mmCIF file with all atom_site columns, C-alpha atoms in Angstrom:
data_model
loop_
_atom_site.group_PDB
_atom_site.id
_atom_site.type_symbol
_atom_site.label_atom_id
_atom_site.label_alt_id
_atom_site.label_comp_id
_atom_site.label_asym_id
_atom_site.label_entity_id
_atom_site.label_seq_id
_atom_site.pdbx_PDB_ins_code
_atom_site.Cartn_x
_atom_site.Cartn_y
_atom_site.Cartn_z
_atom_site.occupancy
_atom_site.B_iso_or_equiv
_atom_site.pdbx_formal_charge
_atom_site.auth_seq_id
_atom_site.auth_comp_id
_atom_site.auth_asym_id
_atom_site.auth_atom_id
_atom_site.pdbx_PDB_model_num
ATOM 1  C CA . MET A 1 1  ? 18.220  -4.317  -0.881  1.00 0.00 ? 1142 MET A CA 1
ATOM 2  C CA . THR A 1 2  ? 17.292  -5.164  -4.219  1.00 0.00 ? 1143 THR A CA 1
ATOM 3  C CA . LYS A 1 3  ? 15.561  -2.769  -6.722  1.00 0.00 ? 1144 LYS A CA 1
ATOM 4  C CA . GLN A 1 4  ? 12.194  -4.628  -6.077  1.00 0.00 ? 1145 GLN A CA 1
ATOM 5  C CA . GLU A 1 5  ? 12.563  -4.051  -2.220  1.00 0.00 ? 1146 GLU A CA 1
ATOM 6  C CA . GLN A 1 6  ? 13.390  -0.298  -2.531  1.00 0.00 ? 1147 GLN A CA 1
ATOM 7  C CA . LEU A 1 7  ? 10.308  -0.009  -4.978  1.00 0.00 ? 1148 LEU A CA 1
ATOM 8  C CA . MET A 1 8  ? 8.141   -1.447  -2.393  1.00 0.00 ? 1149 MET A CA 1
ATOM 9  C CA . GLU A 1 9  ? 9.694   0.432   0.654   1.00 0.00 ? 1150 GLU A CA 1
ATOM 10 C CA . TYR A 1 10 ? 9.067   3.650   -1.270  1.00 0.00 ? 1151 TYR A CA 1
ATOM 11 C CA . ASN A 1 11 ? 5.543   3.029   -2.063  1.00 0.00 ? 1152 ASN A CA 1
ATOM 12 C CA . ILE A 1 12 ? 4.882   1.754   1.517   1.00 0.00 ? 1153 ILE A CA 1
ATOM 13 C CA . GLN A 1 13 ? 6.329   5.244   2.900   1.00 0.00 ? 1154 GLN A CA 1
ATOM 14 C CA . ASP A 1 14 ? 4.561   7.169   0.522   1.00 0.00 ? 1155 ASP A CA 1
ATOM 15 C CA . ILE A 1 15 ? 1.127   5.507   1.326   1.00 0.00 ? 1156 ILE A CA 1
ATOM 16 C CA . ILE A 1 16 ? 1.764   5.790   5.127   1.00 0.00 ? 1157 ILE A CA 1
ATOM 17 C CA . GLU A 1 17 ? 2.155   9.249   4.711   1.00 0.00 ? 1158 GLU A CA 1
ATOM 18 C CA . TYR A 1 18 ? -1.140  9.478   2.651   1.00 0.00 ? 1159 TYR A CA 1
ATOM 19 C CA . MET A 1 19 ? -2.887  7.888   5.398   1.00 0.00 ? 1160 MET A CA 1
ATOM 20 C CA . VAL A 1 20 ? -1.546  9.836   7.676   1.00 0.00 ? 1161 VAL A CA 1
ATOM 21 C CA . LYS A 1 21 ? -2.717  13.060  6.300   1.00 0.00 ? 1162 LYS A CA 1
ATOM 22 C CA . ASP A 1 22 ? -6.217  11.612  5.104   1.00 0.00 ? 1163 ASP A CA 1
ATOM 23 C CA . LEU A 1 23 ? -7.082  9.510   7.697   1.00 0.00 ? 1164 LEU A CA 1
ATOM 24 C CA . MET A 1 24 ? -5.394  11.856  10.203  1.00 0.00 ? 1165 MET A CA 1
ATOM 25 C CA . VAL A 1 25 ? -4.085  8.933   12.074  1.00 0.00 ? 1166 VAL A CA 1
ATOM 26 C CA . GLU A 1 26 ? -0.468  8.556   13.965  1.00 0.00 ? 1167 GLU A CA 1
ATOM 27 C CA . TYR A 1 27 ? 2.130   6.885   12.055  1.00 0.00 ? 1168 TYR A CA 1
ATOM 28 C CA . ASP A 1 28 ? 1.895   3.443   14.242  1.00 0.00 ? 1169 ASP A CA 1
ATOM 29 C CA . LYS A 1 29 ? -2.025  3.113   13.427  1.00 0.00 ? 1170 LYS A CA 1
ATOM 30 C CA . ALA A 1 30 ? -1.418  4.005   9.719   1.00 0.00 ? 1171 ALA A CA 1
ATOM 31 C CA . MET A 1 31 ? 1.342   1.316   9.404   1.00 0.00 ? 1172 MET A CA 1
ATOM 32 C CA . ASP A 1 32 ? -0.866  -1.147  11.670  1.00 0.00 ? 1173 ASP A CA 1
ATOM 33 C CA . LEU A 1 33 ? -3.786  -0.621  9.069   1.00 0.00 ? 1174 LEU A CA 1
ATOM 34 C CA . PHE A 1 34 ? -1.728  -1.110  6.000   1.00 0.00 ? 1175 PHE A CA 1
ATOM 35 C CA . TYR A 1 35 ? 0.472   -3.864  7.001   1.00 0.00 ? 1176 TYR A CA 1
ATOM 36 C CA . ASN A 1 36 ? -2.344  -5.807  7.875   1.00 0.00 ? 1177 ASN A CA 1
ATOM 37 C CA . SER A 1 37 ? -3.921  -4.859  4.600   1.00 0.00 ? 1178 SER A CA 1
ATOM 38 C CA . GLN A 1 38 ? -4.572  -7.407  1.386   1.00 0.00 ? 1179 GLN A CA 1
ATOM 39 C CA . THR A 1 39 ? -3.330  -4.167  -0.427  1.00 0.00 ? 1180 THR A CA 1
ATOM 40 C CA . PHE A 1 40 ? 0.213   -4.762  1.464   1.00 0.00 ? 1181 PHE A CA 1
ATOM 41 C CA . ASP A 1 41 ? 0.039   -8.291  0.713   1.00 0.00 ? 1182 ASP A CA 1
ATOM 42 C CA . LYS A 1 42 ? -0.270  -7.854  -2.891  1.00 0.00 ? 1183 LYS A CA 1
ATOM 43 C CA . LEU A 1 43 ? 2.221   -4.777  -2.937  1.00 0.00 ? 1184 LEU A CA 1
ATOM 44 C CA . THR A 1 44 ? 5.080   -7.154  -1.218  1.00 0.00 ? 1185 THR A CA 1
ATOM 45 C CA . ASP A 1 45 ? 4.249   -10.055 -3.423  1.00 0.00 ? 1186 ASP A CA 1
ATOM 46 C CA . VAL A 1 46 ? 6.614   -9.622  -6.528  1.00 0.00 ? 1187 VAL A CA 1
ATOM 47 C CA . GLU A 1 47 ? 4.606   -12.009 -8.796  1.00 0.00 ? 1188 GLU A CA 1
ATOM 48 C CA . THR A 1 48 ? 1.665   -9.216  -8.546  1.00 0.00 ? 1189 THR A CA 1
ATOM 49 C CA . GLY A 1 49 ? 3.976   -6.619  -10.133 1.00 0.00 ? 1190 GLY A CA 1
ATOM 50 C CA . LEU A 1 50 ? 2.266   -4.148  -7.950  1.00 0.00 ? 1191 LEU A CA 1
ATOM 51 C CA . TYR A 1 51 ? 5.335   -2.716  -6.448  1.00 0.00 ? 1192 TYR A CA 1
ATOM 52 C CA . LEU A 1 52 ? 5.852   -1.116  -10.195 1.00 0.00 ? 1193 LEU A CA 1
ATOM 53 C CA . GLU A 1 53 ? 2.789   0.814   -9.810  1.00 0.00 ? 1194 GLU A CA 1
ATOM 54 C CA . SER A 1 54 ? 2.790   4.303   -8.462  1.00 0.00 ? 1195 SER A CA 1
ATOM 55 C CA . SER A 1 55 ? 2.241   4.867   -4.779  1.00 0.00 ? 1196 SER A CA 1
ATOM 56 C CA . ALA A 1 56 ? -1.034  6.843   -5.644  1.00 0.00 ? 1197 ALA A CA 1
ATOM 57 C CA . TYR A 1 57 ? -2.540  4.047   -7.396  1.00 0.00 ? 1198 TYR A CA 1
ATOM 58 C CA . VAL A 1 58 ? -1.737  1.465   -4.589  1.00 0.00 ? 1199 VAL A CA 1
ATOM 59 C CA . TYR A 1 59 ? -2.935  3.831   -2.325  1.00 0.00 ? 1200 TYR A CA 1
ATOM 60 C CA . GLY A 1 60 ? -6.395  4.256   -4.457  1.00 0.00 ? 1201 GLY A CA 1
ATOM 61 C CA . LEU A 1 61 ? -6.397  0.347   -4.227  1.00 0.00 ? 1202 LEU A CA 1
ATOM 62 C CA . PHE A 1 62 ? -5.895  0.460   -0.428  1.00 0.00 ? 1203 PHE A CA 1
ATOM 63 C CA . GLN A 1 63 ? -9.032  3.009   0.040   1.00 0.00 ? 1204 GLN A CA 1
ATOM 64 C CA . ASP A 1 64 ? -11.385 0.546   -2.007  1.00 0.00 ? 1205 ASP A CA 1
ATOM 65 C CA . GLU A 1 65 ? -10.190 -2.217  0.198   1.00 0.00 ? 1206 GLU A CA 1
ATOM 66 C CA . ARG A 1 66 ? -11.034 -0.191  3.064   1.00 0.00 ? 1207 ARG A CA 1
ATOM 67 C CA . ASN A 1 67 ? -14.349 1.114   1.529   1.00 0.00 ? 1208 ASN A CA 1
ATOM 68 C CA . PHE A 1 68 ? -15.355 -2.284  0.098   1.00 0.00 ? 1209 PHE A CA 1
ATOM 69 C CA . GLY A 1 69 ? -13.957 -4.803  2.773   1.00 0.00 ? 1210 GLY A CA 1
ATOM 70 C CA . ASN A 1 70 ? -11.441 -6.406  0.114   1.00 0.00 ? 1211 ASN A CA 1
ATOM 71 C CA . LEU A 1 71 ? -9.380  -5.686  -3.258  1.00 0.00 ? 1212 LEU A CA 1
ATOM 72 C CA . ILE A 1 72 ? -11.719 -5.171  -5.971  1.00 0.00 ? 1213 ILE A CA 1
ATOM 73 C CA . GLN A 1 73 ? -8.884  -5.063  -8.870  1.00 0.00 ? 1214 GLN A CA 1
ATOM 74 C CA . THR A 1 74 ? -9.333  -8.187  -10.876 1.00 0.00 ? 1215 THR A CA 1
ATOM 75 C CA . GLU A 1 75 ? -5.876  -7.844  -12.421 1.00 0.00 ? 1216 GLU A CA 1
ATOM 76 C CA . ILE A 1 76 ? -4.019  -8.918  -9.173  1.00 0.00 ? 1217 ILE A CA 1
#
């Protein structure tokens, strides 16, 4: 596993934990929601560099995506 993949995985694990606590959903549901999001697609795309950001930052993007229906960050 590359360092990039490790950073992505750490972010994903943290975000799933945030979702379980904040949304009060089971892990399976949290994983389904996140894995099917635009945020996940951007996080796992090495070209965006999003994997270098903190998991809290990426989770904020995910929350915005859920609230507004799409990613609203223009830098990605």
